[in-house]
PDB file of C-alpha atoms in Angstrom:
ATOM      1  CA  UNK A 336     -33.660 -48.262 -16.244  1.00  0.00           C
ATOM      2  CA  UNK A 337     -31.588 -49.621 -13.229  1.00  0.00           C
ATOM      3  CA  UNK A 338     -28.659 -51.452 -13.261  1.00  0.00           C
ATOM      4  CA  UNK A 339     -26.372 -52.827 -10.551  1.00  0.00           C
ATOM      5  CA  UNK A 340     -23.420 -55.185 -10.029  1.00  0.00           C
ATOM      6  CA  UNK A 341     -22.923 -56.875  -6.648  1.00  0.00           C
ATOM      7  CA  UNK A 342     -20.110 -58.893  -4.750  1.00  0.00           C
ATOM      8  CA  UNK A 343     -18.517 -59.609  -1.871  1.00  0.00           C
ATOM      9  CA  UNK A 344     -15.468 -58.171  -3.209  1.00  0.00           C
ATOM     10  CA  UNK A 345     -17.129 -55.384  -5.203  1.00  0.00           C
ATOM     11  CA  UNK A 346     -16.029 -57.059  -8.611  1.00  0.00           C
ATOM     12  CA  UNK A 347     -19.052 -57.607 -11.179  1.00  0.00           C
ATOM     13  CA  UNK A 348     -20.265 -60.962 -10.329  1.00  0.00           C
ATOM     14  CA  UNK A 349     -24.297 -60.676 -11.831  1.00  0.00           C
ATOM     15  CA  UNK A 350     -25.843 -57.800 -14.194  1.00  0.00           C
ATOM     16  CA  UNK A 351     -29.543 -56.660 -12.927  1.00  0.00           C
ATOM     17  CA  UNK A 352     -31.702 -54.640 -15.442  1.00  0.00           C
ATOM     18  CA  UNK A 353     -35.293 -53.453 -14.688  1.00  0.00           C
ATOM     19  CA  UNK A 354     -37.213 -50.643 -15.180  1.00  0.00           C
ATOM     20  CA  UNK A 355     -38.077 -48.102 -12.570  1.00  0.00           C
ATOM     21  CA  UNK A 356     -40.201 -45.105 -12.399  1.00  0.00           C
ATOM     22  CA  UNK A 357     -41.105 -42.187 -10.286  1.00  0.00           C
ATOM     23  CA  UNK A 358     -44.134 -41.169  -8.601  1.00  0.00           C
ATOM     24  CA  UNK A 359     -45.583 -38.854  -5.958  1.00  0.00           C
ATOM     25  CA  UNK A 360     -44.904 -40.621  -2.285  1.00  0.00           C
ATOM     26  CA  UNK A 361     -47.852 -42.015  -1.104  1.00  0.00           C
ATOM     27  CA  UNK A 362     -48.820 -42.184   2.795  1.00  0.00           C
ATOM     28  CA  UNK A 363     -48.824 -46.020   2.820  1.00  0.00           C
ATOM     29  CA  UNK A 364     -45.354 -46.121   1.145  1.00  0.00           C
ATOM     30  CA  UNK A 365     -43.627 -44.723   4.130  1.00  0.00           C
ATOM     31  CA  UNK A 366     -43.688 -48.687   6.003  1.00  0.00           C
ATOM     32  CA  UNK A 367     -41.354 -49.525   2.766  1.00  0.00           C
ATOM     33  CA  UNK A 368     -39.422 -46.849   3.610  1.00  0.00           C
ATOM     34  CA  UNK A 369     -37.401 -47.699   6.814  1.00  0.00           C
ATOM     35  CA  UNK A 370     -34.337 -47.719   4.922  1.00  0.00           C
ATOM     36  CA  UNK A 371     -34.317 -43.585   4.336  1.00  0.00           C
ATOM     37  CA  UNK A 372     -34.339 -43.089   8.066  1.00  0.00           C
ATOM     38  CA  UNK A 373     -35.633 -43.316  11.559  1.00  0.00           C
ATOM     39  CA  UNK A 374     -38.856 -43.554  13.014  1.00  0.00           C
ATOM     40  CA  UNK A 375     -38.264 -39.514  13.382  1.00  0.00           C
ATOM     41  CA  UNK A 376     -37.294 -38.887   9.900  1.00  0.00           C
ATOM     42  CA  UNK A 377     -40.710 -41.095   8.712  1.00  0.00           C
ATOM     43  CA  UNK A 378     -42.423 -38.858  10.576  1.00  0.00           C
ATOM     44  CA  UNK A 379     -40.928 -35.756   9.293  1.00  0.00           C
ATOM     45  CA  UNK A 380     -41.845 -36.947   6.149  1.00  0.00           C
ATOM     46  CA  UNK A 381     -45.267 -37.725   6.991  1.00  0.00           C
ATOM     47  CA  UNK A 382     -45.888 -34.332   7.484  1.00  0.00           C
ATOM     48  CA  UNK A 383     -43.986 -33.550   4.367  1.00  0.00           C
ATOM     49  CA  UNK A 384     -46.588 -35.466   2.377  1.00  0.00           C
ATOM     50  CA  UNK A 385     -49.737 -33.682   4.261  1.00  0.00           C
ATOM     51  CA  UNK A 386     -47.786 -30.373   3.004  1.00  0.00           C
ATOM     52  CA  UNK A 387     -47.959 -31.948  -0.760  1.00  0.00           C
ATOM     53  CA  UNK A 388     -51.564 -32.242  -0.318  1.00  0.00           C
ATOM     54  CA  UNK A 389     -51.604 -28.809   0.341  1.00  0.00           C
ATOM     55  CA  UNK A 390     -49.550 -28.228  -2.761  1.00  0.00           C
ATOM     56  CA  UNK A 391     -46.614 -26.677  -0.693  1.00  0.00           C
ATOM     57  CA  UNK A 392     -44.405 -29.333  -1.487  1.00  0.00           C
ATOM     58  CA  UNK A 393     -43.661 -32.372  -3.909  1.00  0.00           C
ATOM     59  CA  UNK A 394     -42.317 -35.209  -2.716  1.00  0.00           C
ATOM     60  CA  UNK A 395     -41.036 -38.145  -5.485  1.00  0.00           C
ATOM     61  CA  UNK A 396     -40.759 -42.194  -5.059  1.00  0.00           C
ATOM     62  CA  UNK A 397     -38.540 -43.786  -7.642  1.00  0.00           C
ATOM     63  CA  UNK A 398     -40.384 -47.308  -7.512  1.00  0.00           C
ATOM     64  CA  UNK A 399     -39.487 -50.560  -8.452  1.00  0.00           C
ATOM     65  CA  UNK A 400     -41.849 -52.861 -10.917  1.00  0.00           C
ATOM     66  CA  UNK A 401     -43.394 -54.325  -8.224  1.00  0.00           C
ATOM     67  CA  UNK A 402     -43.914 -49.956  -7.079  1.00  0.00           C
ATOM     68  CA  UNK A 403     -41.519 -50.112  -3.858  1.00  0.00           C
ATOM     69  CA  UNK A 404     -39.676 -46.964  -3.280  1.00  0.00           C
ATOM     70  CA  UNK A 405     -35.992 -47.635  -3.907  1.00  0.00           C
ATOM     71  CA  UNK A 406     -35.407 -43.594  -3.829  1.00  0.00           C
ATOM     72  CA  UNK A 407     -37.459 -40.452  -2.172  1.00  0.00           C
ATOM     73  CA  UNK A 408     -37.007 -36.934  -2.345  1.00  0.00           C
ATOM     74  CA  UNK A 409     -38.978 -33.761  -1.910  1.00  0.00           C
ATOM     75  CA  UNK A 410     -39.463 -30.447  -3.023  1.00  0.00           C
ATOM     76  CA  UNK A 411     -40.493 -27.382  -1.234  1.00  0.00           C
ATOM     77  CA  UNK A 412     -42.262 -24.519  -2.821  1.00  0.00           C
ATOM     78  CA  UNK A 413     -42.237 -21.856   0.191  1.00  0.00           C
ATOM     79  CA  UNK A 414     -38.394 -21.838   0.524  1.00  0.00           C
ATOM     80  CA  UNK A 415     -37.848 -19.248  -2.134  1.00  0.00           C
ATOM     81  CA  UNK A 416     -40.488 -17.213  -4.415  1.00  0.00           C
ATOM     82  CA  UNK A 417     -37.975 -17.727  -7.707  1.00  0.00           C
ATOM     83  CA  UNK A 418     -36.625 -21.577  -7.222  1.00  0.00           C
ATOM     84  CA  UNK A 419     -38.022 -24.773  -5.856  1.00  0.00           C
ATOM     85  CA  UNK A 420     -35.578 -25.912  -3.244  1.00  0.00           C
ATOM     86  CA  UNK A 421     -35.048 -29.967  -3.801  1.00  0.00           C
ATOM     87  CA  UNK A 422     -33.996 -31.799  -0.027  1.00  0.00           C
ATOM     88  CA  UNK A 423     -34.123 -35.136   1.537  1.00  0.00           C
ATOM     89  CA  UNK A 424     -32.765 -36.932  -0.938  1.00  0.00           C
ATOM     90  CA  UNK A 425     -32.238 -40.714   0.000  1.00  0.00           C
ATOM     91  CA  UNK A 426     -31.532 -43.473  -2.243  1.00  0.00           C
ATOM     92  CA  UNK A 427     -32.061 -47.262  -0.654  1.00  0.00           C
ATOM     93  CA  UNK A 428     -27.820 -47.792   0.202  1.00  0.00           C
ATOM     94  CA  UNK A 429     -27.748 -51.104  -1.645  1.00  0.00           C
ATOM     95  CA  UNK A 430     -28.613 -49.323  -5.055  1.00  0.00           C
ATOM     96  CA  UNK A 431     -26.699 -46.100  -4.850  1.00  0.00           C
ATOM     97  CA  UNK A 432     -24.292 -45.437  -7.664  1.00  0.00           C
ATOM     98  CA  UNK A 433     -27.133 -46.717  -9.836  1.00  0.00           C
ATOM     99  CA  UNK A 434     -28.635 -43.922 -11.528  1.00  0.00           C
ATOM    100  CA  UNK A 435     -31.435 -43.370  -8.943  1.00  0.00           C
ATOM    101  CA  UNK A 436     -30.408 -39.720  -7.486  1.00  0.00           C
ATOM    102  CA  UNK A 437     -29.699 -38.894 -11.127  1.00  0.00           C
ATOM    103  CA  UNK A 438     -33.174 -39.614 -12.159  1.00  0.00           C
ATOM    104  CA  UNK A 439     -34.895 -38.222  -8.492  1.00  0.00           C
ATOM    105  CA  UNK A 440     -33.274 -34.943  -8.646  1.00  0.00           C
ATOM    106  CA  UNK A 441     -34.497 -34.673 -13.015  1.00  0.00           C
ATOM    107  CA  UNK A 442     -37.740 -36.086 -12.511  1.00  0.00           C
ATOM    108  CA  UNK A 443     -37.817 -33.082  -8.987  1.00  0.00           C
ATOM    109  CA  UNK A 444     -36.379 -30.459 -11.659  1.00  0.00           C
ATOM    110  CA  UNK A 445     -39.411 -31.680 -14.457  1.00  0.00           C
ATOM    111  CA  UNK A 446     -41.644 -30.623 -11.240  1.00  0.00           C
ATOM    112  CA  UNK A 447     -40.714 -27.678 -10.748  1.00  0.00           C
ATOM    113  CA  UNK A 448     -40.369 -26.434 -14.164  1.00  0.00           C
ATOM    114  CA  UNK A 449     -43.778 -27.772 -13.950  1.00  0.00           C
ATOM    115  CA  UNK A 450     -44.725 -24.616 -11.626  1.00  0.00           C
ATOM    116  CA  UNK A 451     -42.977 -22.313 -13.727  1.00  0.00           C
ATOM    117  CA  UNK A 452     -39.840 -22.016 -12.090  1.00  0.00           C
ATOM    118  CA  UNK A 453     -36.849 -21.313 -13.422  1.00  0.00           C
ATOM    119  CA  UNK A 454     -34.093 -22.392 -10.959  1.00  0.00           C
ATOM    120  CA  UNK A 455     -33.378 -25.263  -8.173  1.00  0.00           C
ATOM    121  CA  UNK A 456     -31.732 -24.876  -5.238  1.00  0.00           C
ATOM    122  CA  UNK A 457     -30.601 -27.431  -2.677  1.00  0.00           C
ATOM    123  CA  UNK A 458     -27.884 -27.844   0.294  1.00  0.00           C
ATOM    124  CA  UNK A 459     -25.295 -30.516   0.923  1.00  0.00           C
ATOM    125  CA  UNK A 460     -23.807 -31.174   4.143  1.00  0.00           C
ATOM    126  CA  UNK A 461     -19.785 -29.727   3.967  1.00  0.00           C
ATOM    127  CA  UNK A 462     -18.714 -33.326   4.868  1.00  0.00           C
ATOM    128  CA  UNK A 463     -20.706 -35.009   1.788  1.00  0.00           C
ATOM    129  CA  UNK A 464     -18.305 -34.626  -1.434  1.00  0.00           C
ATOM    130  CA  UNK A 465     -19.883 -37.633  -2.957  1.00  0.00           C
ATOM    131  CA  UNK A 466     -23.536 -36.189  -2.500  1.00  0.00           C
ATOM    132  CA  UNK A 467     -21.987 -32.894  -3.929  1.00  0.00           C
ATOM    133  CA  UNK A 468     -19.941 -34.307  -6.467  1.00  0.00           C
ATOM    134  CA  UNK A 469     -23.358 -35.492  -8.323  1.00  0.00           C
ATOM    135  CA  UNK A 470     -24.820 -31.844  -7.814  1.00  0.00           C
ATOM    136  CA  UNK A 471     -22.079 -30.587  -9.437  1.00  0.00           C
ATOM    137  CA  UNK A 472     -22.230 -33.217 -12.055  1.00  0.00           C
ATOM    138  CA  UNK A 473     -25.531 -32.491 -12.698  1.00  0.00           C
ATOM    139  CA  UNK A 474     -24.811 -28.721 -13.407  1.00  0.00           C
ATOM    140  CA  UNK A 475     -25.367 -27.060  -9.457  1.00  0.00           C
ATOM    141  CA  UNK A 476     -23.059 -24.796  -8.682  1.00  0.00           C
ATOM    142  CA  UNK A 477     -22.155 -23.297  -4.978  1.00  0.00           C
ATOM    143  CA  UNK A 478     -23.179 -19.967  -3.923  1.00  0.00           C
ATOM    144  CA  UNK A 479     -23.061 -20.256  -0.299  1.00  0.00           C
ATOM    145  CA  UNK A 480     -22.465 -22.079   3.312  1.00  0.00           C
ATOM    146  CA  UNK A 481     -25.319 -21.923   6.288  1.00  0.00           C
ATOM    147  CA  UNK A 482     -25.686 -23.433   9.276  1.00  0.00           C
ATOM    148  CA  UNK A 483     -28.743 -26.091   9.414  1.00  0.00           C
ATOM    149  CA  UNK A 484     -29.703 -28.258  12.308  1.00  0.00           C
ATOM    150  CA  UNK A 485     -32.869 -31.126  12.514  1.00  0.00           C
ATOM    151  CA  UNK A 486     -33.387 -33.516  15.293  1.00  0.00           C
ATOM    152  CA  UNK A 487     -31.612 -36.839  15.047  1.00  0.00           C
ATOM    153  CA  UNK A 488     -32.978 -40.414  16.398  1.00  0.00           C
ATOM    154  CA  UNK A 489     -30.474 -42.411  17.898  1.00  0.00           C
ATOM    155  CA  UNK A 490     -30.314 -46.506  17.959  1.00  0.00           C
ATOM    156  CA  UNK A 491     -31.861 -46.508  21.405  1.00  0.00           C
ATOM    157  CA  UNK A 492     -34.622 -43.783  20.622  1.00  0.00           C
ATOM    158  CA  UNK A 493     -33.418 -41.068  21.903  1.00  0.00           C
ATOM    159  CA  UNK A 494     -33.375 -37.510  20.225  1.00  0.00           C
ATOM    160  CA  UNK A 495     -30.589 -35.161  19.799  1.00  0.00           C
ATOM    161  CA  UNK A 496     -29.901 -32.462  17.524  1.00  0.00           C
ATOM    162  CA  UNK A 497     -27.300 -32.499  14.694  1.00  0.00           C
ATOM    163  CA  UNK A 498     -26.021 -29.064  13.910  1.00  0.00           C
ATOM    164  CA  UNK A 499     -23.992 -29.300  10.536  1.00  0.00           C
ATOM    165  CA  UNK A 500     -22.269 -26.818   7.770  1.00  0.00           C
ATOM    166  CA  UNK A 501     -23.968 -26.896   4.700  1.00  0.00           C
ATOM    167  CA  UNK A 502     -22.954 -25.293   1.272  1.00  0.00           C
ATOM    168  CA  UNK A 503     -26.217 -24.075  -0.648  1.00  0.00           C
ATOM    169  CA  UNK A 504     -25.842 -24.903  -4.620  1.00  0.00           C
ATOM    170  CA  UNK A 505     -28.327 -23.923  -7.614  1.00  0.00           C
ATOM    171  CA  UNK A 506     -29.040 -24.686 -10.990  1.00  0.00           C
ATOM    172  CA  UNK A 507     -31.103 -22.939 -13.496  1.00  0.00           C
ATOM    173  CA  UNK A 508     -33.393 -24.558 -15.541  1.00  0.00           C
TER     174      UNK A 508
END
């Protein structure tokens, strides 16, 4: 269930209720998607999905009644032999602080308990304490910092690389 209050002024002004649920991502989802990302990222994930096909990866829609993805995430099998490693996360910016990234990263934990794994991993950018304030919330705890880089697409196309800190958190299940 997904509820939201809007305003100008962030003060409750309207109460919206409807029911959501989650999926696999679907190829012809991705147009629906522009919100996640760039033209880059899409395409990342494109491949992403040809990996789930493979049965490498998972990778979740929350969808709307009308089946629009409001929230995406995936889950990659090949990281680590004990844990399923849960990563781009994105949750449509008009409905965050809704529930949705509560019930994508569940719904990606249900999956991989699915495989018979008993922990999740995942890694939040150092400069994202909201993003790891719900991990922690939802029971990950820190175990370590690394490096990561991925390519970048600016406003006028072009590609550069964004090299960031990121602390790696897990949860058993």
């Amino acid at each position: 269930m997904l509820r939201g209050m809007t305003s100008e002024d962030h003060s409750p002004c309207a109460t919206v209720t409807t029911r959501v649920s989650v999926r696999d991502l679907l190829p012809q989802d991705l147009p629906a998607c522009t919100w996640s990302g760039s033209a880059t990222h899409l395409r990342h994930v494109e491949r992403e999905l040809t990996r789930a096909a493979a049965g490498e990866v998972d990778y979740l829609a929350v969808c709307t009644p009308v089946d629009l993805p409001v929230a995406i995430g995936g889950i990659d099998y090949q990281v680590s032999e004990e844990a399923g490693t849960i990563g781009q996360l994105a949750v449509l910016p008009a409905l965050q602080s809704c529930g949705l990234g509560t019930l994508l990263v569940r719904a990606a934990e249900d999956r991989i308990r699915d495989r018979g794994l008993r922990s999740a991993e995942l890694a939040v950018e150092e400069d994202n304490p909201r993003a790891r304030a719900l991990y922690e919330r939802l029971g990950y705890v820190a175990y370590g910092r690394e490096p990561d880089a991925w390519d970048e697409e600016g406003p006028d196309g072009s590609i550069r690389r964004h090299e960031t800190m990121c602390i790696r958190m897990r949860r058993s299940l």
